[in-house]
CSV table of C-alpha atoms in Angstrom, one decimal:
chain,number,residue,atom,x,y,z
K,1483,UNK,CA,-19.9,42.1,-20.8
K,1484,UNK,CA,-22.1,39.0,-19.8
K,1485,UNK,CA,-21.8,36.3,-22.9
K,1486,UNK,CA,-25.3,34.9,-24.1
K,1487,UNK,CA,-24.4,31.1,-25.5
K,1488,UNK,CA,-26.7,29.3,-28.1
K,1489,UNK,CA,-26.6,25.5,-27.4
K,1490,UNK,CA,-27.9,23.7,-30.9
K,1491,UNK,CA,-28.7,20.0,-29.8
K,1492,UNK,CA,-31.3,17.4,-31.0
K,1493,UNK,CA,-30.6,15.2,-27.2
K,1494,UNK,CA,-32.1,17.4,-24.5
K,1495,UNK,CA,-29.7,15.2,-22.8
K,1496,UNK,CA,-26.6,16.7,-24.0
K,1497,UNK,CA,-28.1,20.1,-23.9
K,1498,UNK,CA,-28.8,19.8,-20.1
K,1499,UNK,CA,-25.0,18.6,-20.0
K,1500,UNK,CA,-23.7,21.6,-21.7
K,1501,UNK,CA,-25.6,24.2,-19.4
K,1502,UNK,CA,-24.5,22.8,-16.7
K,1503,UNK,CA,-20.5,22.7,-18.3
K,1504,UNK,CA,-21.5,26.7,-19.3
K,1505,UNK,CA,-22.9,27.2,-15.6
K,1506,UNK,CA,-19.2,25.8,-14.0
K,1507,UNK,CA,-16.9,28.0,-16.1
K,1508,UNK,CA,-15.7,31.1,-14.7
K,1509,UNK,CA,-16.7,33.3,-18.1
K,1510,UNK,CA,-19.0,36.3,-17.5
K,1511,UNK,CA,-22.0,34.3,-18.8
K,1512,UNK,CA,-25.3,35.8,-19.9
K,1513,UNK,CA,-28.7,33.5,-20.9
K,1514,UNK,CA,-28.2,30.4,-22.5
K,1515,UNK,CA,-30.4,29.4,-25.2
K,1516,UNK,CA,-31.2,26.1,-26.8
K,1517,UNK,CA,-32.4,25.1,-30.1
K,1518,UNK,CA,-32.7,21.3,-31.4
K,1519,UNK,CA,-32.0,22.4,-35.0
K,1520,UNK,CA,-30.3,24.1,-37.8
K,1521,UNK,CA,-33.8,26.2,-38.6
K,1522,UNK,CA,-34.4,26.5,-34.8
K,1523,UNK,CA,-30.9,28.1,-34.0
K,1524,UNK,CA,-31.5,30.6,-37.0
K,1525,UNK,CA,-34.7,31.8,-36.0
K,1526,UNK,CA,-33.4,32.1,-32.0
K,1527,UNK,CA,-30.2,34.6,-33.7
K,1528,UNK,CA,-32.8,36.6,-35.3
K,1529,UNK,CA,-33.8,38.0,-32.0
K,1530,UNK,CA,-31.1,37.3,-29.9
K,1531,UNK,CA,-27.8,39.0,-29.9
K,1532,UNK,CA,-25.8,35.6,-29.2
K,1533,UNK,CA,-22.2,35.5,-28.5
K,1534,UNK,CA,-21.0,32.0,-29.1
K,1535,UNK,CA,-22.8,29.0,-30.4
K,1536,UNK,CA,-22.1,25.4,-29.9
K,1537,UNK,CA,-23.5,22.8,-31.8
K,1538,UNK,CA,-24.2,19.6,-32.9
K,1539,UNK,CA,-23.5,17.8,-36.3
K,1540,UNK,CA,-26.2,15.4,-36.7
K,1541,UNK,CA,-29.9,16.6,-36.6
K,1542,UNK,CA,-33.5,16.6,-38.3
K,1543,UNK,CA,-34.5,19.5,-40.3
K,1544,UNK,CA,-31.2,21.2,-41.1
K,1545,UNK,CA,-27.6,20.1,-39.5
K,1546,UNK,CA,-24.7,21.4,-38.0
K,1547,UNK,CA,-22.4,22.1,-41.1
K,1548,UNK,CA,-25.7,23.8,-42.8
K,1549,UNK,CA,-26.4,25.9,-39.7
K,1550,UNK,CA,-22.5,27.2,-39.8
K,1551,UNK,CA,-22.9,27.9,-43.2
K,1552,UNK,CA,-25.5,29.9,-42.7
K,1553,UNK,CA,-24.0,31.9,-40.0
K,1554,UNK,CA,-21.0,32.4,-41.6
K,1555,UNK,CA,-23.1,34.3,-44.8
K,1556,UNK,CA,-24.9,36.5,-42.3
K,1557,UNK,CA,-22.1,39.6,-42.2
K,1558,UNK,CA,-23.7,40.3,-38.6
K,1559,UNK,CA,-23.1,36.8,-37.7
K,1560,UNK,CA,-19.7,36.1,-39.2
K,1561,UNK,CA,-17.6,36.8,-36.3
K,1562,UNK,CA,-20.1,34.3,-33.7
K,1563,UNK,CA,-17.1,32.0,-32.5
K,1564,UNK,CA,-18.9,28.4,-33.5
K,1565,UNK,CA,-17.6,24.7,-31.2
K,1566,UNK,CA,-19.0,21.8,-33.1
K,1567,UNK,CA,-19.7,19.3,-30.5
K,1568,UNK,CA,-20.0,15.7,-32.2
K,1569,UNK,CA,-20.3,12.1,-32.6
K,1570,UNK,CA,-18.9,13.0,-36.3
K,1571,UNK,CA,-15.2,12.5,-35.2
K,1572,UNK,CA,-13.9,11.6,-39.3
K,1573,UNK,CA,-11.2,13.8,-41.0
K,1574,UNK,CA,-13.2,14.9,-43.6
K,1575,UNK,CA,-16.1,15.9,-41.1
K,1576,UNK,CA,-13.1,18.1,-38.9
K,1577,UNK,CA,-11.4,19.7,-41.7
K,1578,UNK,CA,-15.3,20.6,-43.7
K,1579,UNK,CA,-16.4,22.1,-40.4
K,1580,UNK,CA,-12.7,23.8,-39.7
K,1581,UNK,CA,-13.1,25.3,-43.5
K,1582,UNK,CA,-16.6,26.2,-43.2
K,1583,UNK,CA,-15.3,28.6,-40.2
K,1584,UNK,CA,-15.7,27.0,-37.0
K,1585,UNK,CA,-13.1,27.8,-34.2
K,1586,UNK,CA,-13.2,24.1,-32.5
K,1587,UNK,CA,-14.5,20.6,-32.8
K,1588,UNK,CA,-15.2,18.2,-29.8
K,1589,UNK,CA,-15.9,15.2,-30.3
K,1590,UNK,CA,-18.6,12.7,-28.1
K,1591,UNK,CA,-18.1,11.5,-25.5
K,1592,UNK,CA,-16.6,14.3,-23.8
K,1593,UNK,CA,-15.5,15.6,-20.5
K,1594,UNK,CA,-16.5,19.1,-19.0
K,1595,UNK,CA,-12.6,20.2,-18.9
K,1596,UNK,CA,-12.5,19.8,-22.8
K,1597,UNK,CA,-15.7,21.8,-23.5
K,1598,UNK,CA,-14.3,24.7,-20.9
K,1599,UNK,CA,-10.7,24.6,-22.6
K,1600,UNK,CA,-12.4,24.5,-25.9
K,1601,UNK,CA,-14.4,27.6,-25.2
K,1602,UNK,CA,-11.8,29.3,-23.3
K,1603,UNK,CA,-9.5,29.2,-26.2
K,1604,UNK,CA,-12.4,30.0,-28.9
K,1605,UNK,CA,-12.5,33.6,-26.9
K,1606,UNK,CA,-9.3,34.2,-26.1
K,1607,UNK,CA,-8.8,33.9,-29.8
K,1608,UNK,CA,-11.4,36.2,-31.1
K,1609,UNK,CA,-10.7,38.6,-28.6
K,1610,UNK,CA,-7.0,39.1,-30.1
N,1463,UNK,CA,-20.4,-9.4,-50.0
N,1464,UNK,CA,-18.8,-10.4,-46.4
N,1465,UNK,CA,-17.8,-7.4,-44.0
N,1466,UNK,CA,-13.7,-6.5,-44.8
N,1467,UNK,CA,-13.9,-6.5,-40.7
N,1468,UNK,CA,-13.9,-10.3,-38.8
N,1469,UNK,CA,-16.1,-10.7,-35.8
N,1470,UNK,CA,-13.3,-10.2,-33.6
N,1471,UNK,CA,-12.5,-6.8,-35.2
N,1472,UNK,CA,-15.9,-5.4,-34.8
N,1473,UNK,CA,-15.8,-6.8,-31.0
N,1474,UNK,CA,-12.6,-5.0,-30.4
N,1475,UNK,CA,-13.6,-1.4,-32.0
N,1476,UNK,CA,-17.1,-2.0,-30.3
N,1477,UNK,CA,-15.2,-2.5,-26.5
N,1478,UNK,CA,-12.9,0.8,-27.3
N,1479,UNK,CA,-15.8,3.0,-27.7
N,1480,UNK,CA,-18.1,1.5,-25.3
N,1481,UNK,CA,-16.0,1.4,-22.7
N,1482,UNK,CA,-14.3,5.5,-23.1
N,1483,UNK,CA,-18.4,6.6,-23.7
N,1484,UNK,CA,-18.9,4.8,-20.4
N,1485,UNK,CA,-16.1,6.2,-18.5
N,1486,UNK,CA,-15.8,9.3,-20.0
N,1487,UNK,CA,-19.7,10.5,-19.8
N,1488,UNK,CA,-21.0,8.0,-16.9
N,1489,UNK,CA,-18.0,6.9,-14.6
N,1490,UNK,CA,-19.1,3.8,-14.8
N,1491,UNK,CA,-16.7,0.7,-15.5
N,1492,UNK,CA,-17.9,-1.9,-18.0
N,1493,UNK,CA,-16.5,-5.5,-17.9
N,1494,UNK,CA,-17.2,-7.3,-21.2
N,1495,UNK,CA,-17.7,-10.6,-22.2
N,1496,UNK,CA,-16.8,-12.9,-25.2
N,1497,UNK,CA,-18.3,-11.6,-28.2
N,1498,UNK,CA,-21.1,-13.9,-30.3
N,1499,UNK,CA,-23.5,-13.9,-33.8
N,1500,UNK,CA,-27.0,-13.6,-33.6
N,1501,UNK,CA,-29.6,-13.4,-36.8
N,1502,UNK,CA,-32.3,-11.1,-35.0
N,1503,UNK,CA,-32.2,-9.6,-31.2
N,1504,UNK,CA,-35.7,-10.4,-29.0
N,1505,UNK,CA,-36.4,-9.0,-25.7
N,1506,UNK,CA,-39.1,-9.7,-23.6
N,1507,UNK,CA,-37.9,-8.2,-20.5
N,1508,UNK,CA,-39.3,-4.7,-20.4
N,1509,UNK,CA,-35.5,-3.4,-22.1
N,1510,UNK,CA,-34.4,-0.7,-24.2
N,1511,UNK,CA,-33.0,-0.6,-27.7
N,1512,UNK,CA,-31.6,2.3,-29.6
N,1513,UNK,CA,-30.6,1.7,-33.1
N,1514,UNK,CA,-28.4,3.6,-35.5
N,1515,UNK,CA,-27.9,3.2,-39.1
N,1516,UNK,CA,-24.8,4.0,-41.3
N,1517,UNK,CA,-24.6,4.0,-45.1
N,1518,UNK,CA,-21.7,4.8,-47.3
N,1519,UNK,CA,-19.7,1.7,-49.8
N,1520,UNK,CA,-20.8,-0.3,-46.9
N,1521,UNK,CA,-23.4,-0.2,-44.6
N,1522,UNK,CA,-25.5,-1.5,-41.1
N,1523,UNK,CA,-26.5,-0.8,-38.4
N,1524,UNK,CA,-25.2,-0.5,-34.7
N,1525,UNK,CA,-27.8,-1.3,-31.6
N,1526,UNK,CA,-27.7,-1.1,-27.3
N,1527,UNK,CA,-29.9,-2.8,-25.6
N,1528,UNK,CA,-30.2,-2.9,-21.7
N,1529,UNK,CA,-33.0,-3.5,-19.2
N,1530,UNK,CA,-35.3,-0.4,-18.1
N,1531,UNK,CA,-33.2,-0.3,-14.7
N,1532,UNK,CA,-29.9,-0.3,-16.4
N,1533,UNK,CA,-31.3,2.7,-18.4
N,1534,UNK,CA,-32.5,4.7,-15.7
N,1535,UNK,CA,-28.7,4.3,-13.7
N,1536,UNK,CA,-27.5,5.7,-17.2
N,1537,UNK,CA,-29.7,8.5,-17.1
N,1538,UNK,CA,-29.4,9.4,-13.6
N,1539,UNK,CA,-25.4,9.0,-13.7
N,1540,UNK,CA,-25.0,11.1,-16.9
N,1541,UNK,CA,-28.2,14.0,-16.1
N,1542,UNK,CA,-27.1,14.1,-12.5
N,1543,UNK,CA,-30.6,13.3,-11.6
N,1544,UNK,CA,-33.2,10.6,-10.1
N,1545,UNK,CA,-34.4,8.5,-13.0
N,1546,UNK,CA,-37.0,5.5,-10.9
N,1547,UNK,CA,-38.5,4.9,-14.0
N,1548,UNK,CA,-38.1,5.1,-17.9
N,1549,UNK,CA,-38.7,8.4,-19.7
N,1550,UNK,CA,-38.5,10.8,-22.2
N,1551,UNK,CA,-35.3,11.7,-20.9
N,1552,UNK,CA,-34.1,8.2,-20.0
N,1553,UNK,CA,-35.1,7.3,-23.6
N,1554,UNK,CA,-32.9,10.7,-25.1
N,1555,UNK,CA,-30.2,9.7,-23.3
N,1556,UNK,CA,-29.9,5.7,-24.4
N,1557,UNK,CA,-30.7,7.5,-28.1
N,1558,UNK,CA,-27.4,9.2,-26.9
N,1559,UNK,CA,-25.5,7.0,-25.4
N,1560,UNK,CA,-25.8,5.0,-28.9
N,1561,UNK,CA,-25.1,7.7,-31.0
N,1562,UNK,CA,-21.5,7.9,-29.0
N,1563,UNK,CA,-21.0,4.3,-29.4
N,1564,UNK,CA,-21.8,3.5,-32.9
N,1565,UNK,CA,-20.6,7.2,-34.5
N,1566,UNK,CA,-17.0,5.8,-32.6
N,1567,UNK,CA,-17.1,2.4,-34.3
N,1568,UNK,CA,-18.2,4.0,-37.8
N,1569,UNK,CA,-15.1,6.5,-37.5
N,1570,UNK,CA,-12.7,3.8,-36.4
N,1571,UNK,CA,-13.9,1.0,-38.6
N,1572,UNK,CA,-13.9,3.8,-41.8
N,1573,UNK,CA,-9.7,2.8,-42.5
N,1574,UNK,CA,-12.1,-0.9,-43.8
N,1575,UNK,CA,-15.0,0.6,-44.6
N,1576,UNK,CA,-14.5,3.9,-45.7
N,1577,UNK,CA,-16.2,6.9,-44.7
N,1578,UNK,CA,-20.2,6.4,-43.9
N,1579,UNK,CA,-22.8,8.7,-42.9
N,1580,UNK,CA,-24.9,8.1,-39.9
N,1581,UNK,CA,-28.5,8.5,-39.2
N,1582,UNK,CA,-30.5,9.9,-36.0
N,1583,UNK,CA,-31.2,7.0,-33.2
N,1584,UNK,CA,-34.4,5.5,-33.0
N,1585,UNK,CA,-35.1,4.2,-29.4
N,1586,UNK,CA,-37.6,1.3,-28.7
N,1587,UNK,CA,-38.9,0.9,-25.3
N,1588,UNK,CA,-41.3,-2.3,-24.8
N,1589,UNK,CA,-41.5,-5.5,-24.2
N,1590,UNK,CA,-41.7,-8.8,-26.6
N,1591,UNK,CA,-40.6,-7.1,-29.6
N,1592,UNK,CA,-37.8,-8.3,-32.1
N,1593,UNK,CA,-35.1,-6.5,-34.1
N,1594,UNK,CA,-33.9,-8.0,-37.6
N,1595,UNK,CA,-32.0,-6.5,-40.6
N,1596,UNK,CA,-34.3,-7.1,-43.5
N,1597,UNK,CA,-32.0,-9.0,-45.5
N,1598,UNK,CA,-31.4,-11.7,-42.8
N,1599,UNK,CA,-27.7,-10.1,-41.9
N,1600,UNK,CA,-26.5,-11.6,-38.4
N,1601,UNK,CA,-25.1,-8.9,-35.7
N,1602,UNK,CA,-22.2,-9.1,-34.1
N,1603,UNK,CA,-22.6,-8.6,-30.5
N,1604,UNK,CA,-20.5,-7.7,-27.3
N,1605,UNK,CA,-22.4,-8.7,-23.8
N,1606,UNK,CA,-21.2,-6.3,-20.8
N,1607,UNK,CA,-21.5,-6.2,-17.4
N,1608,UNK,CA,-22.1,-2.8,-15.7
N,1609,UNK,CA,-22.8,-3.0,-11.9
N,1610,UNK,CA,-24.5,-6.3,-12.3
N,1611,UNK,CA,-26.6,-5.7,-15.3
N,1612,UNK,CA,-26.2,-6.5,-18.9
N,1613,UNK,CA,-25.7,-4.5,-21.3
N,1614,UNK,CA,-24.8,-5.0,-25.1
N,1615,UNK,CA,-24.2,-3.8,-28.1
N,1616,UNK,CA,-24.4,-4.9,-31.5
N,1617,UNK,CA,-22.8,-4.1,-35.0
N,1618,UNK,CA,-24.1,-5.6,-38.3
N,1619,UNK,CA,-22.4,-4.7,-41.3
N,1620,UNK,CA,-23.1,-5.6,-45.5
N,1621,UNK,CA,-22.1,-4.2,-48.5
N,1622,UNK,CA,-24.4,-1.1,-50.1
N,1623,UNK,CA,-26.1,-2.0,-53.6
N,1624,UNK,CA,-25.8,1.2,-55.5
N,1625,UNK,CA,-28.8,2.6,-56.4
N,1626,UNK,CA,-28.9,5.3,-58.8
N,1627,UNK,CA,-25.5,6.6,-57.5
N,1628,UNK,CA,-26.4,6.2,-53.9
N,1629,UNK,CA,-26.0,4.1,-51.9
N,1630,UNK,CA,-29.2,2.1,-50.2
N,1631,UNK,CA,-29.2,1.7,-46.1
N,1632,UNK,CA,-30.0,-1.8,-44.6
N,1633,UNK,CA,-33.2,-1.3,-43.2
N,1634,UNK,CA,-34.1,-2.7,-39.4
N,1635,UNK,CA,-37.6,-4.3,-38.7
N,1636,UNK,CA,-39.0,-4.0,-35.7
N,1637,UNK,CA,-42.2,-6.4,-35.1
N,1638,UNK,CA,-44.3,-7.7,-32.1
N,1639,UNK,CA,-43.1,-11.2,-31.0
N,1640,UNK,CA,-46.4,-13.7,-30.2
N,1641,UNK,CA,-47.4,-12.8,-26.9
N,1642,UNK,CA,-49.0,-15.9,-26.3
């Protein structure tokens, strides 16, 4: 079944950069969809049935760590595999965002082999 | 209070992280030069500035600055796309490209300074303007070459005063310079 991917970035830069990582990986992918906030990305999961989300740290109106929060109280959300992709690189930052639920963290700048690998290995895991 | 970081510390984290962002998200080499101190950065060339702040025990700002055809090669190398002339995009990806930059430092300079928070760029694109920290801090700064163009970037760092059990941001002023 195709796999519709919700990109949650503030730089339309970085968002063209991550569709065009999605487009080069070999996963069945449906739509991608973008957001360039926390209270963006919610309202784009209420009518759309999204399969895994990446997103940013950093933003205006409601961040990363917020948006997984809220995602992870949603019981029909819960299981939506989350990649944080990030300037935040600190400890603290990692581990809140590992306890808060999500399955990876990238850090920026990255390469297009580390978002693949990260997102190969966020399914595999989920589909176990 | 004076940064727990010399000049030469700041220079060397600030070379780490510009030059992985660079090679990592542009494939483009950077040679640097020998750092310096400035009080306040001017450009009258047409360039681009993005600046990002950081608060925590300490706290600064970090700043890029290139010429418009320096950030339209950025754009175009990172976006995979024709850039002939500064815009929205060319502007969201120096805002970017400083975000990568500075976060690094802030992370790698947090075993001194401890951990900080970091605001959203702000990207200037003019010319004769001036950037100054309000309370007269100098920046540090580290000139680069990248295919025959300069490019820098620039760290200045202070104490916080507490204020009501936060802590308070340096601000960055941004005025007109005398255009006659």
């Amino acid at each position: 079944m195709a796999l519709d991917v919700l990109i949650v970035d503030d730089s339309a830069a970085i968002r063209k950069i991550l569709l065009r990582v999605l487009a080069q990986t070999e996963l069945a992918m449906g739509e991608v969809h973008e957001a360039s906030d926390g209270v963006e990305a919610l309202k784009m999961l209420e009518t759309r049935a999204v399969g895994l989300v990446l997103s940013d740290i950093n933003m205006p109106n409601m961040d990363g760590l917020q948006l997984l929060i809220s995602i992870r109280a949603r019981p029909e959300w819960s299981g939506i595999p989350v990649i944080m992709i990030t300037t935040e690189g600190s400890q603290e930052k990692v581990m809140q965002a590992v306890q808060m639920g999500a399955q990876g963290y990238v850090r920026k700048p990255f390469t297009a082999e580390q978002i693949k690998d990260k997102i190969s290995s966020c399914l595999v895991v989920e589909a176990k | 209070m004076e940064s727990p970081l010399t000049t030469q510390e700041i220079a060397e984290l600030i070379r780490a992280n510009a030059e992985r962002t660079f090679s990592t998200m542009l494939g483009l080499p950077l040679s640097s030069g020998p750092e310096r101190t400035e009080p306040a950065m001017a450009t009258n060339d047409g360039g681009v500035i993005a600046l990002v702040g950081f608060a925590g025990e300490w706290s600064g700002s970090g700043a890029i600055r290139c010429s418009s055809n320096l950030a339209c090669t950025i754009s175009s190398q990172m976006l995979m796309a024709d850039y002939p002339s500064v815009n929205d995009e060319v502007l969201d990806v120096i805002g970017e490209i400083a975000n990568m930059i500075i976060g690094n430092f802030k992370d790698d300079a947090a075993y001194k300074l401890g951990p900080l928070g970091l605001s959203i760029p702000t990207v200037i694109y003019g010319r004769n303007f001036q950037a100054r920290n309000a309370n007269g801090l100098s920046w540090t700064v580290v000139p680069f070459d990248c295919q025959g163009e300069l490019f820098e970037v620039k760290i200045s760092i202070v104490r916080s005063r507490p204020m009501r059990g936060v802590f308070q941001p340096v601000d960055v002023t941004v005025e007109a310079l005398d255009r006659t």
